[in-house]
Coordinates of C-alpha atoms in Angstrom, one line a residue:
M1 CA -8.1 38.0 56.3
T2 CA -5.4 37.3 59.0
G3 CA -6.2 33.2 59.1
K4 CA -3.5 31.0 57.8
P5 CA -4.0 29.8 54.1
E6 CA -5.6 26.6 53.6
L7 CA -3.4 23.6 52.7
C8 CA -4.9 21.7 49.6
T9 CA -4.7 18.1 50.4
S10 CA -4.8 15.3 47.7
A11 CA -8.0 14.6 48.6
S12 CA -9.1 18.1 48.0
L13 CA -7.1 18.8 44.6
A14 CA -8.8 15.8 43.4
T15 CA -12.3 17.6 43.7
L16 CA -10.3 20.2 41.2
M17 CA -9.1 18.5 38.7
R18 CA -10.9 17.4 35.8
Q19 CA -9.8 13.8 34.9
W20 CA -11.0 11.3 32.3
T21 CA -10.5 8.1 30.5
P22 CA -9.6 8.9 26.3
S23 CA -12.4 6.8 24.2
Q24 CA -11.1 5.1 21.5
T25 CA -9.1 6.2 19.0
N26 CA -11.2 6.3 15.7
T27 CA -9.1 4.8 12.5
T28 CA -7.6 8.0 11.4
V29 CA -6.2 8.9 14.4
Q30 CA -4.7 4.7 14.9
V31 CA -3.2 5.7 11.6
L32 CA -1.9 9.2 12.1
Q33 CA -0.2 7.5 15.2
G34 CA 1.8 4.3 13.4
L35 CA 2.9 6.9 10.8
I36 CA 4.6 9.0 13.5
G37 CA 6.0 6.2 14.7
L38 CA 7.4 5.4 11.1
V39 CA 9.4 8.6 10.8
G40 CA 12.9 8.5 10.4
Q41 CA 12.8 5.0 10.4
R42 CA 14.5 2.7 7.5
D43 CA 11.5 0.6 6.8
F44 CA 9.3 3.5 5.9
E45 CA 9.2 3.3 2.7
S46 CA 8.1 -0.3 2.9
A47 CA 5.5 -0.1 5.9
L48 CA 3.9 3.4 4.4
L49 CA 1.2 1.3 2.6
K50 CA 0.6 -1.2 5.1
Q51 CA 0.2 1.6 7.5
L52 CA -2.4 3.3 5.2
H53 CA -4.3 0.5 4.6
P54 CA -7.6 1.1 6.4
I55 CA -7.6 3.9 4.9
V56 CA -6.7 3.9 1.4
P57 CA -6.1 0.6 0.4
A58 CA -4.2 0.6 -2.2
A59 CA -1.5 -2.0 -4.1
S60 CA 1.3 0.9 -4.8
Y61 CA 2.2 4.0 -4.2
S62 CA 4.6 6.5 -5.2
I63 CA 6.3 10.0 -3.9
Y64 CA 8.0 11.6 -6.6
Q65 CA 8.8 15.5 -7.7
T66 CA 8.9 16.5 -11.3
G67 CA 8.3 19.4 -13.6
H68 CA 10.0 21.9 -15.6
G69 CA 12.1 23.5 -12.5
C70 CA 13.5 20.2 -11.3
D71 CA 15.0 17.2 -12.6
P72 CA 12.6 14.2 -12.1
T73 CA 13.4 12.5 -8.5
L74 CA 11.7 9.6 -7.3
F75 CA 12.1 9.9 -3.7
M76 CA 9.7 6.5 -2.7
S77 CA 7.5 4.0 -3.9
A78 CA 6.7 0.6 -3.0
S79 CA 3.8 -2.1 -3.1
L80 CA 1.7 -4.3 -1.0
G81 CA 0.6 -8.0 -2.0
I82 CA 1.6 -8.0 -5.6
P83 CA 5.0 -7.8 -7.6
D84 CA 6.6 -4.4 -7.2
T85 CA 6.9 -2.5 -10.3
T86 CA 6.6 0.9 -9.4
R87 CA 10.6 1.1 -10.4
D88 CA 9.2 -0.2 -14.1
C89 CA 6.0 2.3 -13.9
W90 CA 8.6 5.2 -12.8
N91 CA 10.3 4.5 -16.2
A92 CA 7.5 4.2 -18.1
Y93 CA 6.4 7.7 -16.8
L94 CA 9.4 9.4 -17.9
S95 CA 9.8 7.3 -21.1
G96 CA 7.6 10.2 -22.1
P97 CA 4.1 10.4 -20.2
Y98 CA 5.8 13.1 -17.8
L99 CA 6.3 15.6 -20.3
S100 CA 2.7 16.4 -21.1
D101 CA 1.3 15.4 -17.9
R102 CA -1.9 17.6 -16.8
T103 CA -3.7 15.1 -14.0
F104 CA -2.7 17.2 -11.5
E105 CA -3.5 20.5 -12.8
G106 CA -6.2 22.4 -10.5
P107 CA -8.2 25.6 -11.0
S108 CA -5.4 27.8 -9.8
P109 CA -2.2 26.4 -11.2
V110 CA -0.5 29.4 -8.7
N111 CA -2.5 28.4 -5.9
P112 CA 0.2 27.0 -2.8
S113 CA -1.8 25.1 -1.0
P114 CA -1.9 21.1 -1.1
L115 CA -4.2 19.6 -3.2
L116 CA -5.9 16.6 -3.5
C117 CA -6.5 14.6 -6.8
H118 CA -8.6 11.5 -8.0
I119 CA -8.6 9.7 -11.3
T120 CA -9.0 6.5 -12.9
A121 CA -7.4 5.0 -15.9
P122 CA -10.1 5.4 -18.4
E123 CA -9.7 9.0 -17.9
V124 CA -6.0 9.0 -18.7
P125 CA -4.3 10.1 -21.4
A126 CA -4.1 7.7 -24.0
Q127 CA 0.0 7.4 -24.2
H128 CA 0.0 7.8 -20.2
R129 CA -2.5 5.4 -19.8
A130 CA -1.2 2.4 -22.0
R131 CA 2.6 2.9 -21.0
V132 CA 1.9 3.4 -17.2
Y133 CA -1.6 2.5 -16.3
E134 CA -2.8 -0.7 -18.5
A135 CA 0.8 -2.2 -18.9
H136 CA 1.0 -2.8 -15.1
G137 CA -2.8 -3.2 -14.1
M138 CA -3.6 0.1 -12.3
A139 CA -7.2 1.5 -12.3
E140 CA -7.7 4.0 -10.0
R141 CA -5.6 7.0 -8.1
V142 CA -5.8 9.2 -5.6
S143 CA -2.7 12.0 -4.3
I144 CA -1.7 15.4 -2.8
V145 CA -0.1 17.7 -4.8
Q146 CA 1.7 20.2 -4.0
R147 CA 3.2 23.0 -5.9
Q148 CA 6.5 24.1 -5.6
A149 CA 7.9 27.1 -8.0
A150 CA 7.8 25.4 -11.4
S151 CA 7.7 21.8 -10.8
I152 CA 5.3 19.7 -8.2
F153 CA 5.8 17.3 -5.5
A154 CA 3.4 14.3 -5.4
I155 CA 2.5 11.2 -3.0
N156 CA 0.4 8.9 -5.1
F157 CA -1.7 5.7 -4.1
Y158 CA -2.9 3.1 -6.9
R159 CA -5.8 0.9 -6.7
H160 CA -5.0 -2.1 -8.8
D161 CA -7.4 -4.2 -11.4
H162 CA -7.6 -6.7 -8.5
Q163 CA -9.3 -4.4 -6.1
R164 CA -12.4 -2.7 -5.3
P165 CA -12.7 1.2 -6.3
F166 CA -11.8 3.2 -3.5
S167 CA -14.9 4.2 -1.8
D168 CA -16.2 7.8 -0.9
G169 CA -16.0 6.8 2.8
Q170 CA -12.1 5.8 2.6
L171 CA -11.7 9.2 0.0
S172 CA -12.9 11.4 2.8
D173 CA -10.6 9.9 5.7
F174 CA -7.7 10.4 2.9
E175 CA -8.9 13.9 2.7
S176 CA -8.7 14.3 6.4
L177 CA -5.3 12.7 7.0
A178 CA -3.6 14.0 3.7
P179 CA -1.9 17.5 5.5
A180 CA -0.7 15.5 8.2
L181 CA 0.8 12.5 5.5
L182 CA 1.9 15.8 3.7
A183 CA 4.0 17.2 6.2
L184 CA 5.7 13.2 7.5
T185 CA 6.2 12.3 4.0
Q186 CA 8.6 15.2 3.7
K187 CA 10.1 15.2 6.6
Q188 CA 11.1 11.6 6.0
I189 CA 12.5 12.5 3.2
E190 CA 14.9 15.5 5.2
L191 CA 16.0 12.9 7.7
T192 CA 16.7 10.0 5.1
R193 CA 18.3 11.4 1.9
P194 CA 21.7 13.0 1.8
R195 CA 22.4 16.2 3.5
L196 CA 23.8 18.2 0.9
G197 CA 24.6 21.2 2.4
Q198 CA 26.6 19.8 4.9
R199 CA 29.5 18.7 2.6
S200 CA 31.4 20.7 -0.2
A201 CA 32.3 19.9 -4.1
V202 CA 35.5 18.6 -2.9
E203 CA 34.3 16.0 -0.4
W204 CA 31.9 14.2 -2.6
A205 CA 34.1 14.1 -5.4
Q206 CA 36.5 12.2 -3.5
Q207 CA 33.5 9.7 -2.4
L208 CA 32.1 9.4 -5.9
Q209 CA 36.4 8.2 -7.2
S210 CA 36.2 5.7 -3.8
I211 CA 33.0 4.4 -5.4
E212 CA 33.8 4.5 -8.8
P213 CA 37.6 5.2 -9.6
A214 CA 36.8 5.3 -13.8
L215 CA 35.3 8.7 -12.9
T216 CA 37.1 11.3 -14.8
P217 CA 38.2 14.7 -13.0
R218 CA 35.0 16.8 -15.3
E219 CA 32.6 14.1 -14.7
L220 CA 33.5 14.1 -10.9
D221 CA 32.7 17.7 -11.0
V222 CA 29.8 17.8 -12.5
C223 CA 28.5 15.2 -10.4
A224 CA 29.7 16.5 -7.1
R225 CA 28.2 20.1 -8.1
L226 CA 24.8 18.2 -8.9
L227 CA 25.0 16.8 -5.2
V228 CA 25.7 20.2 -3.8
G229 CA 22.4 21.5 -5.1
M230 CA 23.6 23.2 -8.6
T231 CA 21.5 22.9 -11.2
Q232 CA 23.3 22.3 -15.1
E233 CA 22.7 25.5 -15.9
G234 CA 24.6 26.8 -12.4
I235 CA 27.3 23.9 -13.4
A236 CA 28.5 25.5 -16.7
V237 CA 28.6 28.8 -15.3
D238 CA 30.8 27.6 -12.6
L239 CA 33.2 25.5 -14.3
G240 CA 33.5 27.6 -17.6
L241 CA 31.3 24.9 -19.7
S242 CA 28.6 24.8 -22.1
L243 CA 25.3 22.9 -21.0
P244 CA 25.3 20.5 -23.8
T245 CA 29.0 19.9 -22.5
V246 CA 27.6 19.3 -19.2
K247 CA 25.1 17.3 -20.0
T248 CA 27.6 14.9 -21.7
Y249 CA 29.6 14.5 -18.8
R250 CA 26.3 14.0 -16.3
N251 CA 26.2 11.2 -18.7
R252 CA 29.5 9.4 -19.1
A253 CA 29.1 9.5 -15.3
F254 CA 26.0 8.1 -14.5
G255 CA 27.0 5.7 -17.5
R256 CA 29.8 4.6 -15.1
L257 CA 27.7 4.6 -12.1
G258 CA 25.1 2.2 -13.7
I259 CA 22.3 5.0 -13.2
H260 CA 19.9 7.0 -15.0
F261 CA 18.6 9.8 -12.5
K262 CA 20.2 12.6 -10.2
S263 CA 17.8 10.8 -7.9
E264 CA 20.0 7.8 -8.3
L265 CA 22.8 9.3 -7.8
F266 CA 21.5 10.7 -4.0
A267 CA 20.4 7.3 -3.3
L268 CA 24.1 5.9 -4.2
L269 CA 25.5 8.7 -2.0
A270 CA 23.0 7.8 0.5
G271 CA 23.6 4.2 0.7

């Protein structure tokens, strides 16, 4: 061809493109859009239940890690429309039930894929049911669970006694949202918890001493190493101490700081 190439005008371009107006998004997509907007925000923890209410009308929730491979850690929890007793529930859970909790176990305990769990209060073992569910008016739980070596990461939503049971449709919508919800909550935890690897044990010890001057050098040594991610066994080797001695220093330090768990130490430093 020897002719000049034909220029594409705006009118002819419009005939080449496919254009359309998006249809109204469904409830799951709307909820997901709202959750994405919350990530990284300080009110993620308190706003999560309200955002999820169209799909999972729960009155309380908790996100935690527990198991033989970690210290029990409550990352987030809140209630909606009722007095918030989620911290009391967590303490009740740690008072004994968590040591024998099998309500998250699936057919393949080594399966790394997320697992969805649904259980009602009568199905929960007696001690666990009495201390956690019956004592705080909880009737039903739906969870996303991810196994991490010898521990589990669980996102739990609780229906309370004054609410209707979760419907099949709500459970189906929750299943559709679960993978995204797992990723978003883990990203929120990553963004809002102290970035432990960015500080040395010396720097953490200095900050701890500014918070509580009564901490002894050994108590500071132990807590600072917890904050950089060391296990108690690793701390014992690093400091040349026995494991019971490390636990004693940790407990004394936590007593001075007015806390009980490592997760509260993280929260104290984050605050």
